[in-house]
Coordinates of C-alpha atoms in Angstrom, one line a residue:
X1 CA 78.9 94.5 105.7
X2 CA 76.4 96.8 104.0
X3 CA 73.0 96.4 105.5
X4 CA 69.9 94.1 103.6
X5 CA 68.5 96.8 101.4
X6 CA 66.1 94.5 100.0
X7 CA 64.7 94.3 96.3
X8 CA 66.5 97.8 95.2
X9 CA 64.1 98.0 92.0
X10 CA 61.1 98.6 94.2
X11 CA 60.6 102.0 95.5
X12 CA 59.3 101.4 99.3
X13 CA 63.8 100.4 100.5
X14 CA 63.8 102.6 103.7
X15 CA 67.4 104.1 104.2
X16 CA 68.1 104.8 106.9
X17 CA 67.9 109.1 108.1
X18 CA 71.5 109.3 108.8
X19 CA 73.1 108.1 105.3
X20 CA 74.6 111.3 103.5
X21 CA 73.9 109.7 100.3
X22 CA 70.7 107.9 100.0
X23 CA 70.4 104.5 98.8
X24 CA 73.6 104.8 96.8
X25 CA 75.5 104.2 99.6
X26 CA 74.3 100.8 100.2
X27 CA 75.4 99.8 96.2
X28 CA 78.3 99.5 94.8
X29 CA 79.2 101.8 91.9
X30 CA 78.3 100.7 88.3
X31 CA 81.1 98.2 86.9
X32 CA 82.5 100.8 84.7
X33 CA 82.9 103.2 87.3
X34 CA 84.9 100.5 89.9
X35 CA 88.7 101.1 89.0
X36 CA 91.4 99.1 90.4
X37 CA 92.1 95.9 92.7
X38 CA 92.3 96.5 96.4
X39 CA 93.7 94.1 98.5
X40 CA 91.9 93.2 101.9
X41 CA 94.4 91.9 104.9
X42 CA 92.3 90.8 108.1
X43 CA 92.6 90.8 111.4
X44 CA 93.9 88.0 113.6
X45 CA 96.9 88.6 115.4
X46 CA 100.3 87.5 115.0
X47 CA 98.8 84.2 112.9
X48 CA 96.8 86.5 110.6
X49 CA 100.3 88.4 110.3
X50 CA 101.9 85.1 109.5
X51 CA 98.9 84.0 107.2
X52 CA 99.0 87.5 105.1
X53 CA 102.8 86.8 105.0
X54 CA 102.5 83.4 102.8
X55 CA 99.8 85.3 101.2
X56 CA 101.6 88.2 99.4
X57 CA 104.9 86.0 99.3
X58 CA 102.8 84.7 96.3
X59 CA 100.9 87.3 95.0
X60 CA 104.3 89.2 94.7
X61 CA 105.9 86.2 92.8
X62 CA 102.9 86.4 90.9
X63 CA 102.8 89.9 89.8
X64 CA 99.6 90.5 91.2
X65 CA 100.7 92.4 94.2
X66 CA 102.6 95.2 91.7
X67 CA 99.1 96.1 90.6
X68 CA 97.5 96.3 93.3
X69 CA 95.8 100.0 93.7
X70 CA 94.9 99.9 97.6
X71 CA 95.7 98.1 100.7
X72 CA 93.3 97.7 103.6
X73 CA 94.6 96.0 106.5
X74 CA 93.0 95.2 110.3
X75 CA 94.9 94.1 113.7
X76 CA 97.2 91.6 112.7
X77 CA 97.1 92.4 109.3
X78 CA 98.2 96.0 110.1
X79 CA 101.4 94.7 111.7
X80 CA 102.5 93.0 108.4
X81 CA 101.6 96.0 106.7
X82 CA 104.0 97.9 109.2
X83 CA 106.7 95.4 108.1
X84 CA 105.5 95.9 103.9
X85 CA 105.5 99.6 104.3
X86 CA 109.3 99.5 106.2
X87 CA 110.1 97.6 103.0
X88 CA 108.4 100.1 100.8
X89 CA 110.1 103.2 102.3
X90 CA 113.5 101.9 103.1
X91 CA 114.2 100.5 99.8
X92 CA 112.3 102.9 97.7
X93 CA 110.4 100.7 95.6
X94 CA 107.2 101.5 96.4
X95 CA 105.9 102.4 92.5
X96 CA 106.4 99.1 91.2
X97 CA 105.1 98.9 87.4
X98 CA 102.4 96.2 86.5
X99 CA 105.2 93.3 85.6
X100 CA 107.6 94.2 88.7
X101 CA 107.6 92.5 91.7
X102 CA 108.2 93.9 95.4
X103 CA 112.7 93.0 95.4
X104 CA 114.1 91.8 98.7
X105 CA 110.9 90.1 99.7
X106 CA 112.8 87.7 101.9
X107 CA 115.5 89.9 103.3
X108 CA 113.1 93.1 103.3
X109 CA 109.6 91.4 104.7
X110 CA 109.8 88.0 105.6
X111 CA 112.7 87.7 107.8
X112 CA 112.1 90.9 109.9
X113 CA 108.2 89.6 110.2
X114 CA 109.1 86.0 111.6
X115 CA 111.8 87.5 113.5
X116 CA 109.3 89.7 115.4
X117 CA 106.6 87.4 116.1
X118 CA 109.0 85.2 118.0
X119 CA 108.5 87.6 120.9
X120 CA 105.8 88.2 123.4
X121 CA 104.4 91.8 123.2
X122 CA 101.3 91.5 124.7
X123 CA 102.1 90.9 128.1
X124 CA 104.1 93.7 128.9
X125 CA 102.0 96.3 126.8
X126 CA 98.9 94.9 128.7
X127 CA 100.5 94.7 132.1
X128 CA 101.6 98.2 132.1
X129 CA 98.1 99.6 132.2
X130 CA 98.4 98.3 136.0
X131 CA 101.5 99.7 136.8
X132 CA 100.6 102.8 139.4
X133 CA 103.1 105.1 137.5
X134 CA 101.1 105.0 134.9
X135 CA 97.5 105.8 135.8
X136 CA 97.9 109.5 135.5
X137 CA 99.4 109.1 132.2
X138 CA 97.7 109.8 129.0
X139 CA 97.7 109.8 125.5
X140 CA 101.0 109.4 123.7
X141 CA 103.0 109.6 126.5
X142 CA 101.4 106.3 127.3
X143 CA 101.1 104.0 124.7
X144 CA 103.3 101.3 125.5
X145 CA 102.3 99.0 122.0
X146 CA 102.5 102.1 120.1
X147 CA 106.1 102.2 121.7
X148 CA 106.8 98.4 121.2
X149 CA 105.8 98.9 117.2
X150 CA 108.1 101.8 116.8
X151 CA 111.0 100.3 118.2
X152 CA 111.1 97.7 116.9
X153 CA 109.1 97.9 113.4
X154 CA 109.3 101.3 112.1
X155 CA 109.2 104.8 113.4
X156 CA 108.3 106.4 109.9
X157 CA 105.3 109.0 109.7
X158 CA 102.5 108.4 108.0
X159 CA 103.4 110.8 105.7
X160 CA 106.3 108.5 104.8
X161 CA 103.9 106.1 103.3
X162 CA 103.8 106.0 99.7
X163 CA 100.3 107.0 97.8
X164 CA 101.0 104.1 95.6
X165 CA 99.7 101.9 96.4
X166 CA 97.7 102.9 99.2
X167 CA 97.3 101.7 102.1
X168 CA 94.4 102.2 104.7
X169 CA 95.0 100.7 108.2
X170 CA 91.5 100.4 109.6
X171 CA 90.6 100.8 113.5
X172 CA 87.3 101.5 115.6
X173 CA 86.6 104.7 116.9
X174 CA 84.1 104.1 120.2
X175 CA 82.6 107.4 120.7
X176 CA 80.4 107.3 117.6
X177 CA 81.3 103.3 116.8
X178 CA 82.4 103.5 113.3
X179 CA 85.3 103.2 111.5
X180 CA 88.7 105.1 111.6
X181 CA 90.7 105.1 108.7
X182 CA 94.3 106.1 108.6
X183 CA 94.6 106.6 104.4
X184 CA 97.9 107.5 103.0
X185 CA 96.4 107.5 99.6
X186 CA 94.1 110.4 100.3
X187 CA 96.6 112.0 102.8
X188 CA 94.2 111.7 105.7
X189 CA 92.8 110.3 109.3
X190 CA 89.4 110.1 110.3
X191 CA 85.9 108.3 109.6
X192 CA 82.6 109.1 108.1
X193 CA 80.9 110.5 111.2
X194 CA 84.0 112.4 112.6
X195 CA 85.3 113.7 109.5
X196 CA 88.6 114.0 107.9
X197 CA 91.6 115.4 109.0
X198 CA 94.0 116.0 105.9
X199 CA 96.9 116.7 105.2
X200 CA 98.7 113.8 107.5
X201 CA 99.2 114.8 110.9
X202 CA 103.1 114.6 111.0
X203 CA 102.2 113.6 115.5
X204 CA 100.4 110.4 113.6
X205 CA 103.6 107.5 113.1
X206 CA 103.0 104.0 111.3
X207 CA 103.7 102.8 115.0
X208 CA 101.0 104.3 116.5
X209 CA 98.4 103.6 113.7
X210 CA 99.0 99.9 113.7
X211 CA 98.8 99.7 117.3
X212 CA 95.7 101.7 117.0
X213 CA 94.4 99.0 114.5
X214 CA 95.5 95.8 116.8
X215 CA 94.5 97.4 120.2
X216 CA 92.1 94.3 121.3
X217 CA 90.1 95.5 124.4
X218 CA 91.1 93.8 127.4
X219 CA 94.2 93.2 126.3
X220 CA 95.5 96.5 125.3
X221 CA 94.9 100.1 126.2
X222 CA 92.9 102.2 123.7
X223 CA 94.9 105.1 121.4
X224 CA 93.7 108.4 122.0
X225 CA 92.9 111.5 119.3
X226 CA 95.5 113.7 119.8
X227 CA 94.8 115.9 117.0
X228 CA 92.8 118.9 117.3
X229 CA 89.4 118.3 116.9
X230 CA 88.8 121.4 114.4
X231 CA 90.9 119.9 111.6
X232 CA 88.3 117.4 110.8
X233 CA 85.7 118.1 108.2
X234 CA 82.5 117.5 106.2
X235 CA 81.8 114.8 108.9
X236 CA 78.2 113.3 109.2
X237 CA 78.2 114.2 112.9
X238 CA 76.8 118.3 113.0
X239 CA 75.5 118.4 116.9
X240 CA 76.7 121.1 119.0
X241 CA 79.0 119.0 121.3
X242 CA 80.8 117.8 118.1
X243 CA 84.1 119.3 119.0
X244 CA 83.7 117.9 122.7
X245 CA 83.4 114.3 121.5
X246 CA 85.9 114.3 118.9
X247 CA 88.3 115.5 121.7
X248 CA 87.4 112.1 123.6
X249 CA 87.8 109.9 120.9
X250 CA 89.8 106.7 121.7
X251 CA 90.6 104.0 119.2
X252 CA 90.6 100.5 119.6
X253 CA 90.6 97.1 117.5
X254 CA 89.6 97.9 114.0
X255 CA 88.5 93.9 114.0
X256 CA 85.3 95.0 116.4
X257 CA 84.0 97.4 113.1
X258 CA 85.2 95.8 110.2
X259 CA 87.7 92.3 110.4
X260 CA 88.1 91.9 106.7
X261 CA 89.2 95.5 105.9
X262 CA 86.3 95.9 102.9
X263 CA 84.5 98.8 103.9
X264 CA 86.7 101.1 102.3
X265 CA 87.0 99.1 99.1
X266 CA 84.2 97.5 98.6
X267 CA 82.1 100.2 96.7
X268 CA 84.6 101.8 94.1
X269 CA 87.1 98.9 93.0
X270 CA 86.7 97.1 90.3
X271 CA 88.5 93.7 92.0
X272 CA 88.4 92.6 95.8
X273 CA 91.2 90.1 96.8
X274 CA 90.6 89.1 100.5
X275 CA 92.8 87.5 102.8
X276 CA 91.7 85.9 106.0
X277 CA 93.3 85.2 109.2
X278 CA 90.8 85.7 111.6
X279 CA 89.2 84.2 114.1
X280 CA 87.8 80.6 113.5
X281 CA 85.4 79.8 116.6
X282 CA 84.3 76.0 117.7
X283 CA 83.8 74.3 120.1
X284 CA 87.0 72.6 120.0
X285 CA 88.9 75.5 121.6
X286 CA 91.0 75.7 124.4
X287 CA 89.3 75.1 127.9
X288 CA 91.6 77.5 129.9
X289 CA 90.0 80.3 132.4
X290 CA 91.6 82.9 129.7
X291 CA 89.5 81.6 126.8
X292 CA 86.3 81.0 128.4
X293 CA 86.7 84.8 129.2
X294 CA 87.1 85.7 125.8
X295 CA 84.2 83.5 124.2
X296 CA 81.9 86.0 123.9
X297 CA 84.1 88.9 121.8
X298 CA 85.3 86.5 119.9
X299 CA 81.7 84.9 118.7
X300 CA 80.5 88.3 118.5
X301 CA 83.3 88.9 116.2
X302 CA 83.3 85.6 114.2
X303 CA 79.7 85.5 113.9
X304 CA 79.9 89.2 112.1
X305 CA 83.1 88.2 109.6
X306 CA 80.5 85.1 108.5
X307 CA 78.3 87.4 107.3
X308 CA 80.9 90.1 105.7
X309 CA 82.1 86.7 104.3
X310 CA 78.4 85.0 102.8
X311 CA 77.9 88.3 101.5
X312 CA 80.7 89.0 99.8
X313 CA 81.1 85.0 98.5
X314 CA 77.6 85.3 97.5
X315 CA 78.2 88.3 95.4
X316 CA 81.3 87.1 93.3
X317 CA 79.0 84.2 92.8
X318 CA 76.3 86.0 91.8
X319 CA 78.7 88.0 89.3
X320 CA 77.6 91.3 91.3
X321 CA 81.7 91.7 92.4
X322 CA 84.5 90.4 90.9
X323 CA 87.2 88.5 93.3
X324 CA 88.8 86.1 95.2
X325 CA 88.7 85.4 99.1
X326 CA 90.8 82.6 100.9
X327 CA 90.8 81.8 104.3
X328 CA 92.8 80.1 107.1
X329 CA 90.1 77.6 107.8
X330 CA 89.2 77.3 103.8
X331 CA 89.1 73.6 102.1
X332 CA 91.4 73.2 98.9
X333 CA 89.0 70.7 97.6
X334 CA 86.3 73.5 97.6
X335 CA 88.0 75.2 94.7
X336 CA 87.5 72.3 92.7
X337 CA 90.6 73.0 90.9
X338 CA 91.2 70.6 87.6
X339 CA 94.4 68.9 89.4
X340 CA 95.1 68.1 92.9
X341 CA 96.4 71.0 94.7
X342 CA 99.4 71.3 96.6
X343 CA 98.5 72.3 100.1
X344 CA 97.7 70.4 103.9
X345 CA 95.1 68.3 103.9
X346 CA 91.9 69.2 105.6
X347 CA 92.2 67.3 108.7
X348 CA 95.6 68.9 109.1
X349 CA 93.9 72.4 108.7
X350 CA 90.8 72.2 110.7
X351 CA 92.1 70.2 113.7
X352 CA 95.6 72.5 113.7
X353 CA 96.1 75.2 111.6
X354 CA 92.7 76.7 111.9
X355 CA 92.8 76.6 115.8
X356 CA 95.8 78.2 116.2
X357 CA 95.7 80.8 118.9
X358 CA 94.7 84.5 118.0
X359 CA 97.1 86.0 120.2
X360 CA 100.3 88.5 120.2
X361 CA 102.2 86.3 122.2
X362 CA 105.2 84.4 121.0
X363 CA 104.9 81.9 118.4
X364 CA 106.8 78.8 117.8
X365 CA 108.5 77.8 114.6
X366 CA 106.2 75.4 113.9
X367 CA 103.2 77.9 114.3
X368 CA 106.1 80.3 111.8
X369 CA 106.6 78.4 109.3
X370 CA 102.9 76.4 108.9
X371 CA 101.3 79.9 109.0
X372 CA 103.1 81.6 106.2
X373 CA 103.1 78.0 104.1
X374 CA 99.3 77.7 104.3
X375 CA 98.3 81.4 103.2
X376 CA 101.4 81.0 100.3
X377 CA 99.2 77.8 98.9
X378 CA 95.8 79.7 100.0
X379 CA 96.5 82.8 97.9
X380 CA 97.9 80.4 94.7
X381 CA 94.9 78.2 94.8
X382 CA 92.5 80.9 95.3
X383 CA 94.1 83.5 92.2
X384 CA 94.4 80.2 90.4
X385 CA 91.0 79.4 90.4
X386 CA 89.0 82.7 90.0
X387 CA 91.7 85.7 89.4
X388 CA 93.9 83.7 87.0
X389 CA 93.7 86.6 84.9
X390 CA 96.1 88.7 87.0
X391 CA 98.6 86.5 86.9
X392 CA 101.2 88.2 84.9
X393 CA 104.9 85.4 86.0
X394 CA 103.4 82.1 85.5
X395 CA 106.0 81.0 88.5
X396 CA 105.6 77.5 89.7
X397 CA 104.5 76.9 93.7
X398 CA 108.5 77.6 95.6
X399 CA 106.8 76.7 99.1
X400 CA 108.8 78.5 101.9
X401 CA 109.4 75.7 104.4
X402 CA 108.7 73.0 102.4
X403 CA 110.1 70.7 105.5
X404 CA 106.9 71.6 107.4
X405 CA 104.5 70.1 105.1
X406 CA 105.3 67.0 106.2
X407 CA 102.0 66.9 108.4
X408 CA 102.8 64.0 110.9
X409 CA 105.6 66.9 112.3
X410 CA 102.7 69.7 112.0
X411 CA 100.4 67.7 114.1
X412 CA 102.7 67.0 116.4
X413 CA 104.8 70.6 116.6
X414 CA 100.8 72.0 116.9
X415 CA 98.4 70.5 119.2
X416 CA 99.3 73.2 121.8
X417 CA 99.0 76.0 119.8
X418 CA 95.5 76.9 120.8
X419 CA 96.2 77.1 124.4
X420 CA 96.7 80.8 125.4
X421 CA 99.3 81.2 128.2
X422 CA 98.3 84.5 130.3
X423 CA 102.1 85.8 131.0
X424 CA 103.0 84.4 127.6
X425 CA 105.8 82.1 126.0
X426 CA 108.3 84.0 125.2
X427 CA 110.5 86.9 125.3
X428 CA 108.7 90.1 126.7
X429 CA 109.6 93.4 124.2

């Protein structure tokens, strides 16, 4: 979130001595310089991928997704990015005109997607850190989610991605703790204190980028910068040991700089949509050694998304920004929509949904199915009650597993899903 820069029409705002661009950088641009609508996709492992899933299923048979300019995504939102973009490439459609929708959707996106997440690829990936055959290794030739991804996702190139729309897969970089961008839009890699490296480094694969993106630490091993450090320019960092720590740059998480995905966006577009499938922290949560262990990066995190999240609400509100935001732990009643919504009730959604386990682990079909059924009605409620305007097929709510919104089964089918199993629940890949 952009610092507090105070009352900008008085002249004593201190900015602070490393910003390139003065105060300008904490503002975003004049409305009639903001062009296009950027869609945000957080982080929140596999049930964030799930949530974003339901999300776009309706936004595409909307025809709001076919105008969407840019795509940010985060962790778990990268991996259904990996799945979009697989779509994109394979099929060709990637320059869909403002009334098109995205074809295939089912066969294309959602099928591989829920396919996937039925297996466990965090225990294997994590456990092979340990593994003494592997402590000399380095770099790409280690990189077992990076392998996981590209086996069985996609092993396109960056380059492969389409400029339209474009998509920015966000991680952290934690030698200078900013963010790292991997833009297929602008052709590049890189973040603001590094630099840019551009054109697309052909070593750089979607594979490796979205496991760069949803490397949690702990769980996962960081992905190192393999490219040479002199092809990055006109970064903010100018010391003389610049090259050396480029060299040693490893990437991690983008969730620990940004979960929501809006840095890139927020300044230049004239429309923010954001999905969220992030972490929801309270005291409710599971009571098992592996949690209590992860408390602390995960209130850390939560407690930062609130306040990307109060800022950003506040500024739609305020008129400031022009948007919608919906979230996996969001009431339908708080959209005070003129008829009764379809969607779970809010018992249903704070004492299951919303505690569902952020994890790559396997999920259930329960966990499937709820997932991509509450971001669908999310994403409809949300565009219906602020964004209404984009909506270019007035198509009435298809909900995807409409058996599963019968929420006597969902409460049942979900009151272990916020326990977290430390060698998993399913199939290792």
């Amino acid at each position: 979130m952009p610092p507090d820069t105070g009352d900008t029409r008085e002249s004593h705002v201190e900015v602070p001595e490393n910003t390139s661009h003065g105060i300008a950088t904490y503002l975003p641009l004049p409305f009639a310089q903001r062009k296009g609508i950027a869609l945000c996709l957080s982080g929140g492992g596999y049930r964030a991928a799930l949530f974003h899933l339901g999300s776009l299923r309706r936004l595409n048979e909307l025809g709001i997704l076919g105008q969407v300019d840019t795509i940010t995504s985060v962790s778990g939102g990268s991996v259904f990015v990996a799945h979009l973009a697989k779509h994109l490439i394979s099929s060709r459609s990637h320059e869909p005109t403002q009334t098109d929708v995205i074809p295939d959707w089912e066969t294309g996106v959602g099928a591989p997607l829920r396919a996937f997440v039925r297996s466990n690829i965090r225990t294997k990936a994590a456990l092979a850190r340990y593994d003494p055959r592997n402590w000399t290794l380095r770099g790409p030739v280690f990189e077992p989610l990076s392998e996981t991804y590209s086996e069985h996702v996609t092993d396109a190139r960056l380059d492969e991605l389409p400029t339209s729309p474009r998509f920015v897969i966000c991680a952290t970089e934690m030698e200078f703790g900013s963010q790292w961008v991997f833009d297929s839009g602008n052709r590049r890699i890189g973040s603001r204190s590094v630099g840019f490296a551009s054109p697309l480094p052909e070593d750089w694969t979607i594979a490796r980028a979205t496991a760069a993106s949803s490397s949690f630490p702990g769980a996962f091993p960081p992905i190192p910068v393999s490219t040479d450090p002199d092809l990055f320019a006109h970064g903010l960092y100018r010391e003389s040991d610049r090259r050396r720590r480029i060299a040693r740059i490893e990437l991690t998480d983008g969730g620990m700089y940004d979960n929501l995905g809006l840095e890139p966006v927020w300044r230049d577009h004239e429309t923010l949509l954001v999905s969220d499938g992030g972490p929801t922290f309270t005291s409710w949560q599971s009571r098992s050694w592996l949690w209590r262990g992860l408390r602390h990066p995960v209130i850390l995190l939560d407690q930062v998304t609130d306040l990307r999240k109060r800022w950003l609400v506040s500024n739609f509100l305020k008129g400031e920004m022009q948007g919608a935001y919906w979230g996996i732990e969001g009431s339908p009643e708080n959209y005070e929509l003129e008829h009764e919504p379809t969607a779970y009730s809010d018992r249903i959604i704070q004492q299951r949904i919303a505690r569902i386990r952020i994890d790559f682990d396997a999920f259930s079909e329960a966990e499937i199915k709820v997932l991509e059924n509450h971001g669908y009605l999310m994403a409809d409620i949300a565009v219906q009650r602020h964004m209404r305007q984009l909506v270019r097929h007035d198509r009435p709510v298809d909900i995807p597993h409409r058996d599963w919104m019968n929420e006597r089964l969902v409460n049942s089918e979900l009151r272990m899903s916020d326990q977290i199993s430390i060698l998993g629940r399913g199939k290792r890949i």
